[in-house]
Short mmCIF file of C-alpha atoms and ligand atoms in Angstrom, two decimals:
data_model
loop_
_atom_site.label_atom_id
_atom_site.label_comp_id
_atom_site.label_asym_id
_atom_site.label_seq_id
_atom_site.Cartn_x
_atom_site.Cartn_y
_atom_site.Cartn_z
CA UNK A 204 -3.79 3.65 -13.95
CA UNK A 205 -0.10 4.58 -13.70
CA UNK A 206 1.36 7.59 -11.95
CA UNK A 207 3.57 10.10 -13.61
CA UNK A 208 6.44 8.75 -11.52
CA UNK A 209 5.93 5.17 -12.55
CA UNK A 210 5.60 6.13 -16.23
CA UNK A 211 8.90 7.89 -16.19
CA UNK A 212 11.15 5.57 -14.10
CA UNK A 213 12.31 1.99 -14.59
CA UNK A 214 13.11 0.66 -11.09
CA UNK A 215 15.70 -2.07 -10.87
CA UNK A 216 14.58 -5.70 -10.26
CA UNK A 217 15.83 -7.47 -7.21
CA UNK A 218 15.86 -11.29 -6.66
CA UNK A 219 13.58 -13.03 -4.15
CA UNK A 220 15.07 -13.85 -0.76
CA UNK A 221 17.13 -17.01 -0.33
CA UNK A 222 15.49 -19.88 1.60
CA UNK A 223 16.94 -19.08 5.07
CA UNK A 224 18.87 -16.14 6.43
CA UNK A 225 20.24 -14.69 9.65
CA UNK A 226 20.43 -10.83 9.60
CA UNK A 227 21.16 -7.99 12.02
CA UNK A 228 18.29 -5.75 10.94
CA UNK A 229 15.37 -6.78 8.84
CA UNK A 230 13.08 -4.12 7.26
CA UNK A 231 9.71 -5.45 6.13
CA UNK A 232 8.40 -3.26 3.27
CA UNK A 233 10.21 -1.44 0.46
CA UNK A 234 8.21 1.79 0.26
CA UNK A 235 9.73 5.17 1.04
CA UNK A 236 9.76 4.42 4.75
CA UNK A 237 11.47 1.01 4.51
CA UNK A 238 14.03 2.26 1.94
CA UNK A 239 15.00 5.34 4.07
CA UNK A 240 15.16 3.35 7.34
CA UNK A 241 17.42 0.77 5.68
CA UNK A 242 19.60 3.53 4.17
CA UNK A 243 20.13 5.44 7.46
CA UNK A 244 20.72 2.24 9.38
CA UNK A 245 23.36 1.26 6.82
CA UNK A 246 24.85 4.81 6.99
CA UNK A 247 25.29 4.25 10.75
CA UNK A 248 27.23 1.05 10.16
CA UNK A 249 24.46 -1.51 10.59
CA UNK A 250 23.80 -4.53 8.35
CA UNK A 251 20.27 -4.37 6.90
CA UNK A 252 18.15 -6.47 4.57
CA UNK A 253 14.83 -5.24 3.12
CA UNK A 254 12.13 -7.75 2.24
CA UNK A 255 9.45 -6.54 -0.14
CA UNK A 256 6.33 -8.59 -0.98
CA UNK A 257 6.14 -7.09 -4.55
CA UNK A 258 8.44 -4.56 -6.11
CA UNK A 259 10.03 -1.70 -4.19
CA UNK A 260 7.92 1.51 -4.11
CA UNK A 261 4.96 -0.39 -5.60
CA UNK A 262 2.79 0.31 -2.58
CA UNK A 263 1.48 3.79 -1.88
CA UNK A 264 4.83 5.43 -2.60
CA UNK A 265 4.52 5.19 -6.39
CA UNK A 266 1.23 7.12 -6.15
CA UNK A 267 2.18 10.05 -3.95
CA UNK A 268 2.35 13.66 -5.04
CA UNK A 269 5.85 13.98 -3.42
CA UNK A 270 5.69 17.27 -1.73
CA UNK A 271 8.42 17.34 0.98
CA UNK A 272 6.96 19.71 3.56
CA UNK A 273 6.27 20.38 7.25
CA UNK A 274 2.99 22.07 6.26
CA UNK A 275 0.60 19.15 6.83
CA UNK A 276 -2.74 20.94 6.53
CA UNK A 277 -4.18 23.09 9.29
CA UNK A 278 -2.40 21.24 12.16
CA UNK A 279 -0.15 23.31 14.32
CA UNK A 280 -2.76 25.45 16.16
CA UNK A 281 -4.86 22.36 16.88
CA UNK A 282 -1.80 20.28 17.93
CA UNK A 283 -0.73 22.88 20.47
CA UNK A 284 -4.24 22.97 21.89
CA UNK A 285 -4.72 19.20 22.00
CA UNK A 286 -1.20 17.89 22.77
CA UNK A 287 0.66 20.89 24.09
CA UNK A 288 3.33 23.23 22.76
CA UNK A 289 6.27 20.92 23.42
CA UNK A 290 4.98 18.16 21.23
CA UNK A 291 4.00 20.62 18.42
CA UNK A 292 7.54 22.07 18.62
CA UNK A 293 9.03 18.60 18.28
CA UNK A 294 6.70 17.69 15.40
CA UNK A 295 7.61 20.86 13.44
CA UNK A 296 11.36 20.55 14.11
CA UNK A 297 11.44 16.85 13.24
CA UNK A 298 9.78 17.44 9.85
CA UNK A 299 12.05 20.48 9.11
CA UNK A 300 15.03 18.23 9.91
CA UNK A 301 13.67 15.65 7.50
CA UNK A 302 13.58 18.18 4.60
CA UNK A 303 17.21 19.09 5.33
CA UNK A 304 18.13 15.35 5.45
CA UNK A 305 16.67 14.84 1.98
CA UNK A 306 18.77 17.72 0.66
CA UNK A 307 21.91 16.35 2.39
CA UNK A 308 21.41 12.87 1.04
CA UNK A 309 20.61 14.06 -2.51
CA UNK A 310 23.73 16.26 -2.51
CA UNK A 311 26.01 13.64 -0.93
CA UNK A 312 24.89 10.91 -3.30
CA UNK A 313 24.65 13.16 -6.34
CA UNK A 314 21.06 12.04 -6.99
CA UNK A 315 19.25 13.49 -9.98
CA UNK A 316 15.55 13.45 -8.95
CA UNK A 317 14.19 16.99 -9.79
CA UNK A 318 14.62 18.08 -6.18
CA UNK A 319 13.61 21.65 -5.99
CA UNK A 320 13.19 24.08 -3.07
CA UNK A 321 9.73 25.70 -3.32
CA UNK A 322 7.39 27.29 -0.76
CA UNK A 323 4.30 25.47 0.37
CA UNK A 324 0.94 27.25 0.67
CA UNK A 325 -2.16 26.49 2.66
CA UNK A 326 -5.05 28.37 1.07
CA UNK A 327 -8.74 29.15 1.51
CA UNK A 328 -11.33 30.44 -0.85
CA UNK A 329 -13.63 31.24 2.09
CA UNK A 330 -13.24 34.69 3.80
CA UNK A 331 -14.70 33.16 6.97
CA UNK A 332 -11.54 30.92 7.24
CA UNK A 333 -9.04 33.69 7.19
CA UNK A 334 -8.98 33.74 10.96
CA UNK A 335 -7.96 30.04 11.01
CA UNK A 336 -5.09 30.74 8.72
CA UNK A 337 -3.97 33.76 10.75
CA UNK A 338 -4.00 31.43 13.91
CA UNK A 339 -2.00 28.86 12.01
CA UNK A 340 0.52 31.40 10.81
CA UNK A 341 0.96 32.73 14.39
CA UNK A 342 1.37 29.27 15.88
CA UNK A 343 3.66 28.01 13.14
CA UNK A 344 5.90 31.08 13.62
CA UNK A 345 5.96 30.54 17.36
CA UNK A 346 7.10 26.91 16.67
CA UNK A 347 10.03 28.22 14.61
CA UNK A 348 8.61 27.67 11.13
CA UNK A 349 9.15 30.21 8.33
CA UNK A 350 5.47 31.02 7.93
CA UNK A 351 3.89 34.11 6.54
CA UNK A 352 0.25 35.07 5.94
CA UNK A 353 -0.34 36.15 2.23
CA UNK A 354 -3.35 38.24 1.20
CA UNK A 355 -5.59 36.45 -1.32
CA UNK A 356 -5.35 39.19 -3.97
CA UNK A 357 -1.58 38.81 -4.01
CA UNK A 358 -1.91 35.05 -5.02
CA UNK A 359 -2.38 34.91 -8.75
CA UNK A 360 -0.99 31.46 -9.55
CA UNK A 361 -4.08 29.46 -8.75
CA UNK A 362 -6.93 29.25 -11.34
CA UNK A 363 -9.47 30.71 -9.03
CA UNK A 364 -9.55 33.73 -6.66
CA UNK A 365 -8.55 32.87 -3.03
CA UNK A 366 -9.21 34.69 0.21
CA UNK A 367 -5.80 34.10 1.85
CA UNK A 368 -2.95 31.69 2.36
CA UNK A 369 -0.13 30.75 4.79
CA UNK A 370 3.21 30.44 2.99
CA UNK A 371 5.91 28.16 4.39
CA UNK A 372 9.39 28.76 3.00
CA UNK A 373 12.30 26.29 2.49
CA UNK A 374 10.02 23.33 1.52
CA UNK A 375 10.66 21.09 -1.44
CA UNK A 376 9.28 18.73 -4.13
CA UNK A 377 10.97 15.89 -6.06
CA UNK A 378 10.50 12.83 -8.24
CA UNK A 379 10.17 10.09 -5.60
CA UNK A 380 10.97 7.15 -7.75
CA UNK A 381 14.17 8.63 -9.21
CA UNK A 382 15.24 9.24 -5.59
CA UNK A 383 14.44 5.70 -4.54
CA UNK A 384 16.08 4.19 -7.66
CA UNK A 385 19.36 5.74 -6.59
CA UNK A 386 19.12 4.86 -2.87
CA UNK A 387 17.97 1.28 -3.57
CA UNK A 388 21.10 0.63 -5.58
CA UNK A 389 23.08 0.87 -2.25
CA UNK A 390 20.96 -1.59 -0.27
CA UNK A 391 20.41 -5.32 0.04
CA UNK A 392 16.83 -5.84 -1.08
CA UNK A 393 14.84 -8.93 -1.82
CA UNK A 394 11.66 -8.49 -3.86
CA UNK A 395 8.69 -10.89 -4.34
CA UNK A 396 9.16 -12.03 -0.74
CA UNK A 397 6.00 -11.89 1.25
CA UNK A 398 6.38 -11.91 5.03
CA UNK A 399 3.61 -14.17 6.31
CA UNK A 400 4.26 -14.16 10.03
CA UNK A 401 6.60 -12.76 12.70
CA UNK A 402 7.15 -14.57 15.86
CA UNK A 403 9.61 -12.83 18.12
CA UNK A 404 12.89 -13.00 16.22
CA UNK A 405 11.71 -15.42 13.49
CA UNK A 406 10.17 -14.19 10.36
CA UNK A 407 8.34 -16.62 8.04
CA UNK A 408 8.14 -15.63 4.41
CA UNK A 409 6.73 -17.42 1.41
CA UNK A 410 10.35 -18.19 0.43
CA UNK A 411 11.71 -19.41 3.81
CA UNK A 412 12.75 -18.29 7.27
CA UNK A 413 14.72 -15.24 8.46
CA UNK A 414 16.11 -14.71 11.92
CA UNK A 415 16.77 -11.11 12.82
CA UNK A 416 18.01 -9.20 15.81
CA UNK A 417 15.79 -6.20 15.03
CA UNK A 418 12.65 -6.20 12.90
CA UNK A 419 11.23 -3.07 11.44
CA UNK A 420 7.63 -3.03 10.14
CA UNK A 421 7.55 -0.53 7.22
CA UNK A 422 4.53 -2.21 5.58
CA UNK A 423 2.39 0.98 5.48
CA UNK A 424 -0.28 -0.65 7.67
CA UNK A 425 1.19 -3.12 10.12
CA UNK A 426 -0.26 -6.56 9.63
CA UNK A 427 0.08 -8.07 13.15
CA UNK A 428 -3.15 -7.58 15.07
CA UNK A 429 -1.57 -8.18 18.46
CA UNK A 430 0.46 -6.56 20.05
CA UNK A 431 0.17 -2.90 19.17
CA UNK A 432 -3.54 -2.94 18.26
CA UNK A 433 -2.86 -0.51 15.40
CA UNK A 434 -6.19 -1.46 13.76
CA UNK A 435 -7.94 0.35 16.68
CA UNK A 436 -5.72 3.41 16.40
CA UNK A 437 -5.99 4.53 12.75
CA UNK A 438 -8.08 4.22 9.58
CA UNK A 439 -7.17 4.51 5.89
CA UNK A 440 -8.20 7.34 3.59
CA UNK A 441 -7.90 7.47 -0.22
CA UNK A 442 -7.13 10.43 -2.53
CA UNK A 443 -6.84 10.87 -6.22
CA UNK A 444 -4.50 12.69 -8.61
CA UNK A 445 -4.70 13.78 -12.24
CA UNK A 446 -1.72 15.01 -14.29
CA UNK A 447 -2.94 17.75 -16.64
CA UNK A 448 -1.45 19.59 -19.54
CA UNK A 449 -2.61 21.62 -22.57
CA UNK A 450 -4.41 24.86 -23.16
CA UNK A 451 -4.89 27.01 -20.08
CA UNK A 452 -2.93 24.70 -17.79
CA UNK A 453 0.13 26.17 -16.20
CA UNK A 454 3.32 24.14 -16.93
CA UNK A 455 5.14 25.41 -13.91
CA UNK A 456 4.00 26.62 -10.51
CA UNK A 457 6.37 28.51 -8.21
CA UNK A 458 4.80 26.85 -5.11
CA UNK A 459 2.93 23.75 -3.83
CA UNK A 460 -0.70 24.27 -2.74
CA UNK A 461 -3.04 22.55 -0.32
CA UNK A 462 -6.55 23.82 0.39
CA UNK A 463 -8.23 23.85 3.84
CA UNK A 464 -11.78 23.95 2.51
CA UNK A 465 -14.12 21.06 1.97
CA UNK A 466 -13.33 19.31 -1.38
CA UNK A 467 -10.43 21.65 -2.06
CA UNK A 468 -7.68 20.88 -4.58
CA UNK A 469 -3.99 20.17 -4.01
CA UNK A 470 -1.66 21.56 -6.73
CA UNK A 471 1.96 21.16 -7.71
CA UNK A 472 3.79 21.05 -11.00
CA UNK A 473 6.03 18.29 -12.33
CA UNK A 474 7.76 17.66 -15.63
CA UNK A 475 5.76 20.51 -17.39
CA UNK A 476 2.45 19.11 -16.02
CA UNK A 477 0.00 20.14 -13.30
CA UNK A 478 -0.72 17.58 -10.61
CA UNK A 479 -4.35 18.18 -9.60
CA UNK A 480 -5.25 16.13 -6.45
CA UNK A 481 -8.27 15.79 -4.15
CA UNK A 482 -11.56 13.77 -3.67
CA UNK A 483 -10.34 12.32 -0.35
CA UNK A 484 -12.55 9.84 1.51
CA UNK A 485 -12.36 7.02 4.00
CA UNK A 486 -11.36 3.83 2.13
CA UNK A 487 -14.40 1.64 1.60
CA UNK A 488 -16.95 4.46 1.72
CA UNK A 489 -19.95 3.63 -0.47
CA UNK A 490 -20.46 5.83 -3.48
CA UNK A 491 -17.25 7.74 -2.75
CA UNK A 492 -16.52 10.77 -4.99
CA UNK A 493 -13.20 9.35 -6.39
CA UNK A 494 -12.00 10.06 -9.95
CA UNK A 495 -15.39 11.12 -11.26
CA UNK A 496 -15.73 14.09 -8.94
CA UNK A 497 -12.07 15.11 -9.43
CA UNK A 498 -12.36 14.95 -13.26
CA UNK A 499 -15.59 17.01 -13.11
CA UNK A 500 -13.75 19.67 -11.10
CA UNK A 501 -10.80 19.65 -13.43
CA UNK A 502 -13.12 20.08 -16.40
CA UNK A 503 -14.77 23.12 -14.77
CA UNK A 504 -11.38 24.78 -14.11
CA UNK A 505 -9.50 23.70 -17.18
CA UNK A 506 -12.06 22.88 -19.84
CA UNK A 507 -9.45 22.29 -22.55
CA UNK A 508 -6.92 20.34 -20.51
CA UNK A 509 -5.68 16.84 -21.52
CA UNK A 510 -5.29 14.22 -18.81
CA UNK A 511 -1.92 12.53 -19.26
CA UNK A 512 -2.01 10.25 -16.14
CA UNK A 513 -4.21 9.49 -13.23
CA UNK A 514 -3.56 7.60 -9.99
CA UNK A 515 -4.86 7.08 -6.50
CA UNK A 516 -3.48 6.01 -3.16
CA UNK A 517 -4.37 5.73 0.50
CA UNK A 518 -2.70 6.42 3.78
CA UNK A 519 -3.07 5.61 7.41
CA UNK A 520 -4.78 8.29 9.49
CA UNK A 521 -4.05 8.09 13.28
CA UNK A 522 -6.82 9.26 15.52
CA UNK A 523 -4.57 11.69 17.31
CA UNK A 524 -3.02 12.95 14.05
CA UNK A 525 0.56 12.04 14.81
CA UNK A 526 2.35 9.11 13.09
CA UNK A 527 3.43 6.02 15.06
CA UNK A 528 7.20 5.82 14.86
CA UNK A 529 9.38 3.82 17.25
CA UNK A 530 8.90 0.67 19.29
CA UNK A 531 6.11 -1.54 18.01
CA UNK A 532 5.04 -2.46 21.55
CA UNK A 533 6.35 -2.54 25.11
CA UNK A 534 6.13 -6.35 24.76
CA UNK A 535 8.53 -6.49 21.76
CA UNK A 536 11.71 -4.51 22.52
CA UNK A 537 13.29 -5.49 19.18
CA UNK A 538 10.29 -4.72 16.91
CA UNK A 539 9.97 -1.19 15.41
CA UNK A 540 7.10 0.47 13.49
CA UNK A 541 6.68 3.39 11.06
CA UNK A 542 3.03 3.99 10.15
CA UNK A 543 0.23 6.58 10.30
CA UNK A 544 1.74 9.13 7.93
CA UNK A 545 -1.68 10.87 7.21
CA UNK A 546 -0.75 11.57 3.57
CA UNK A 547 2.54 13.29 4.57
CA UNK A 548 4.84 10.28 4.40
CA UNK A 549 7.65 11.91 2.42
CA UNK A 550 8.78 13.91 5.46
CA UNK A 551 7.46 11.49 8.15
CA UNK A 552 9.13 8.46 6.48
CA UNK A 553 12.47 10.41 6.81
CA UNK A 554 11.60 11.25 10.41
CA UNK A 555 11.00 7.54 10.97
CA UNK A 556 14.35 6.69 9.48
CA UNK A 557 16.06 9.22 11.68
CA UNK A 558 14.31 8.05 14.91
CA UNK A 559 14.50 4.29 14.30
CA UNK A 560 18.12 4.25 13.12
CA UNK A 561 19.02 6.24 16.31
CA UNK A 562 17.10 3.90 18.50
CA UNK A 563 18.70 0.85 17.10
CA UNK A 564 22.19 2.27 17.32
CA UNK A 565 21.62 3.47 20.87
CA UNK A 566 21.76 7.21 20.08
CA UNK A 567 19.36 9.57 21.72
CA UNK A 568 16.89 11.13 19.36
CA UNK A 569 15.22 14.28 20.78
CA UNK A 570 12.05 13.83 18.70
CA UNK A 571 11.41 10.19 19.42
CA UNK A 572 8.99 10.90 22.29
CA UNK A 573 6.82 13.03 20.06
CA UNK A 574 5.95 10.10 17.74
CA UNK A 575 6.24 7.29 20.34
CA UNK A 576 3.57 4.60 19.58
CA UNK A 577 3.25 4.08 23.35
CA UNK A 578 1.74 7.58 23.89
CA UNK A 579 -1.86 8.07 25.03
CA UNK A 580 -3.29 11.30 23.65
CA UNK A 581 -6.98 10.91 24.58
CA UNK A 582 -8.06 14.52 24.01
CA UNK A 583 -6.61 14.56 20.44
CA UNK A 584 -8.12 11.36 19.26
CA UNK A 585 -11.40 10.62 20.96
CA UNK A 586 -13.72 11.80 18.15
CA UNK A 587 -11.94 9.84 15.42
CA UNK A 588 -11.68 6.83 17.67
CA UNK A 589 -15.48 6.94 18.16
CA UNK A 590 -16.08 7.12 14.35
CA UNK A 591 -13.62 4.33 13.76
CA UNK A 592 -15.22 1.99 16.31
CA UNK A 593 -18.70 2.62 14.78
CA UNK A 594 -17.37 1.87 11.26
CA UNK A 595 -15.67 -1.24 12.43
CA UNK A 596 -18.67 -2.53 14.31
CA UNK A 597 -20.89 -1.87 11.31
CA UNK A 598 -18.55 -3.59 8.89
CA UNK A 599 -17.98 -6.55 11.21
CA UNK A 600 -21.76 -6.93 11.87
CA UNK A 601 -22.47 -6.92 8.19
CA UNK A 602 -19.68 -9.40 7.65
CA UNK A 603 -21.22 -11.80 10.22
CA UNK A 604 -24.97 -11.39 9.50
CA UNK A 605 -25.53 -10.16 5.98
CA UNK A 606 -25.91 -12.76 3.29
CA UNK A 607 -24.05 -12.64 0.05
CA UNK A 608 -21.33 -10.16 1.07
CA UNK A 609 -17.62 -10.49 0.30
CA UNK A 610 -15.66 -10.59 3.47
CA UNK A 611 -12.18 -9.21 4.19
CA UNK A 612 -9.78 -11.94 5.21
CA UNK A 613 -8.21 -9.55 7.75
CA UNK A 614 -11.01 -9.49 10.34
CA UNK A 615 -14.12 -10.51 8.46
CA UNK A 616 -15.59 -7.07 7.71
CA UNK A 617 -18.03 -6.83 4.76
CA UNK A 618 -16.35 -5.28 1.77
CA UNK A 619 -17.91 -2.52 -0.38
CA UNK A 620 -17.69 -2.37 -4.15
CA UNK A 621 -15.71 0.61 -5.42
CA UNK A 622 -17.23 1.18 -8.91
CA UNK A 623 -14.88 4.06 -9.61
CA UNK A 624 -11.78 1.90 -9.43
CA UNK A 625 -13.34 -1.58 -9.89
CA UNK A 626 -12.17 -2.91 -6.56
CA UNK A 627 -13.48 -4.46 -3.32
CA UNK A 628 -12.53 -2.12 -0.38
CA UNK A 629 -12.78 -2.64 3.30
CA UNK A 630 -14.54 0.22 5.19
CA UNK A 631 -13.04 -0.90 8.57
CA UNK A 632 -9.31 -1.13 7.99
CA UNK A 633 -8.78 -0.32 4.34
CA UNK A 634 -7.69 -3.50 2.71
CA UNK A 635 -8.40 -3.55 -1.02
CA UNK A 636 -8.78 -6.33 -3.61
CA UNK A 637 -9.10 -6.52 -7.38
CA UNK A 638 -12.52 -7.67 -8.69
CA UNK A 639 -11.26 -11.24 -8.95
CA UNK A 640 -9.91 -11.17 -5.37
CA UNK A 641 -6.21 -10.45 -5.74
CA UNK A 642 -4.92 -8.48 -2.80
CA UNK A 643 -3.98 -4.82 -3.55
CA UNK A 644 -3.62 -3.03 -0.23
CA UNK A 645 -3.04 -4.43 3.33
CA UNK A 646 -3.51 -5.02 6.33
CA UNK A 647 -5.08 -8.17 4.79
CA UNK A 648 -2.40 -10.63 3.78
CA UNK A 649 -4.42 -13.09 1.73
CA UNK A 650 -6.47 -12.71 -1.51
CA UNK A 651 -10.32 -13.09 -1.37
CA UNK A 652 -11.63 -16.69 -1.50
CA UNK A 653 -13.12 -17.55 -4.84
CA UNK A 654 -16.86 -16.80 -5.06
CA UNK A 655 -19.18 -19.73 -5.50
C1 LIG B 959 -2.92 10.63 -3.13
C2 LIG B 959 -1.87 10.80 -2.11
C3 LIG B 959 -0.88 11.81 -2.28
C4 LIG B 959 0.13 11.93 -1.36
N1 LIG B 959 1.00 12.99 -1.51
C5 LIG B 959 1.92 13.19 -0.57
C6 LIG B 959 2.83 14.34 -0.64
O1 LIG B 959 2.73 15.16 -1.47
N2 LIG B 959 3.74 14.48 0.35
C7 LIG B 959 3.86 13.56 1.34
O2 LIG B 959 4.70 13.78 2.27
N3 LIG B 959 3.09 12.46 1.40
C8 LIG B 959 2.18 12.24 0.48
N4 LIG B 959 1.31 11.16 0.54
C9 LIG B 959 1.57 10.08 1.52
C10 LIG B 959 2.74 9.25 1.09
O3 LIG B 959 2.66 8.87 -0.26
C11 LIG B 959 2.70 7.92 1.96
O4 LIG B 959 2.66 8.31 3.32
C12 LIG B 959 3.93 7.10 1.70
O5 LIG B 959 4.15 6.82 0.37
C13 LIG B 959 3.81 5.78 2.55
O6 LIG B 959 5.03 5.13 2.37
P1 LIG B 959 5.21 3.68 3.11
O7 LIG B 959 6.58 3.24 2.77
O8 LIG B 959 4.74 3.77 4.48
O9 LIG B 959 4.18 2.70 2.34
P2 LIG B 959 4.23 1.87 0.99
O10 LIG B 959 4.75 2.78 -0.09
O11 LIG B 959 2.85 1.38 0.81
O12 LIG B 959 5.25 0.76 1.24
C14 LIG B 959 4.93 -0.35 2.00
C15 LIG B 959 5.52 -1.56 1.34
O13 LIG B 959 5.44 -2.70 2.20
C16 LIG B 959 5.22 -3.86 1.42
N5 LIG B 959 4.59 -4.87 2.25
C17 LIG B 959 3.43 -4.82 2.85
N6 LIG B 959 3.18 -5.95 3.53
C18 LIG B 959 4.29 -6.75 3.38
C19 LIG B 959 4.66 -8.04 3.79
N7 LIG B 959 3.87 -8.75 4.53
N8 LIG B 959 5.89 -8.51 3.42
C20 LIG B 959 6.68 -7.80 2.62
N9 LIG B 959 6.43 -6.56 2.23
C21 LIG B 959 5.22 -6.02 2.54
C22 LIG B 959 4.30 -3.36 0.31
O14 LIG B 959 4.27 -4.15 -0.85
C23 LIG B 959 4.79 -1.92 0.03
O15 LIG B 959 5.75 -1.83 -1.04
C24 LIG B 959 0.26 11.02 -0.33
C25 LIG B 959 -0.68 10.06 -0.12
C26 LIG B 959 -1.74 9.89 -1.00
C27 LIG B 959 -2.80 8.93 -0.68
#
């Protein structure tokens, strides 16, 4: 299972960290968030080191679909209702600024990464949902976004009839690993260096000790349980992507598409192929639809298509639907966090880099309050919080009482077998392991104990 991006890029190798180091800023995690945070900090004159447990971009980032957009599903109308217009204004403006920042960096550094300005579309095939799209268009416009409702019969690019869509202009798509390859060449990165523990200013890795003035957790899911309590504030959700080509499959789309209906498909084109994504579910869900359901759908729509690549990834979904970017906790003034990107981490990683680099260099950032991890948005998150607590109690109870279950080393929840991908997945917090126990996805930091 290798993404189109991984198949077409050879990322550079970096050495492991030296035994002991003293650094000004330490970024833990070399995904898109860690790389961008390090780059913007360095641009602002700071000294930065990135520590990556594996290889850079080998976490979720290599398996993204790499749409760079402020259109994050049907969000703006709900966000205004649940969190107020000011916050929604800030969210939209910060993400738009992130798109511009990508363009600025790519131009300034002369990066060749198939960056292309394209509109993004939010579509429905259900006439009953047109009203929702109209509401979204109106709110998005009011928040300053270039949104336009488009009648379904004017949309001919998708392989099925649709009822309507909201188009957002001035959005973009790119090849994420070609971008990272160019940026990483400018940074100080150590790979194969796993951070085991962070105690105030002291970071213990499997290679030695690092002392840092500022520590930035860009590990996708933060591994410290206390402080911050992020395991109570988000869950992980997986999605799947197929790269298709051949008879009947469009080689090039003029836009990027994301459906608002249940089981809808996300589309974009890349390198003469169609990226066909969907089948989302909470990580660790038993009998989840996964690749099987997505392939079945692809076969129905493009019966003669060839599958040239397939991949899957997961992301952190905060209960109140806003990423956590900023100070890790009130108790740790020099710790920073970037997580909870809800499958829109291309733009929100850039938002993280802009906010965190401003915070560290003492510059005011007008969007920082929007994403502050210290917020309390009860109205926006109560339902998801309830679901999460139930899932966690269930997983933990099974972990304690059920016999013959494999337990997650993170908090002891019972793991479920994911037959589709051949992995052990945690339904509580989303850690994943290979069949033999090797750790794939955090927050767990250890592999599974050997079965007896
Ligand atoms: C199927 C799918 C499609 C998506 N498509 C889009 C899209 O079109 N547009 C968009 O905006 N977003 C998209 N996303 C979301 C986006 O891909 C993610 O939000 C983003 O890649 C997350 O980046 P990250 O840097 O936070 O995490 P990661 O890429 O996972 O990076 C974290 C890094 O930290 C390292 N790490 C972890 N723990 C430690 C440790 N203890 N010590 C050292 N290193 C450590 C890991 O090895 C990893 O390399 C998609 C998500 C999915 C699931």
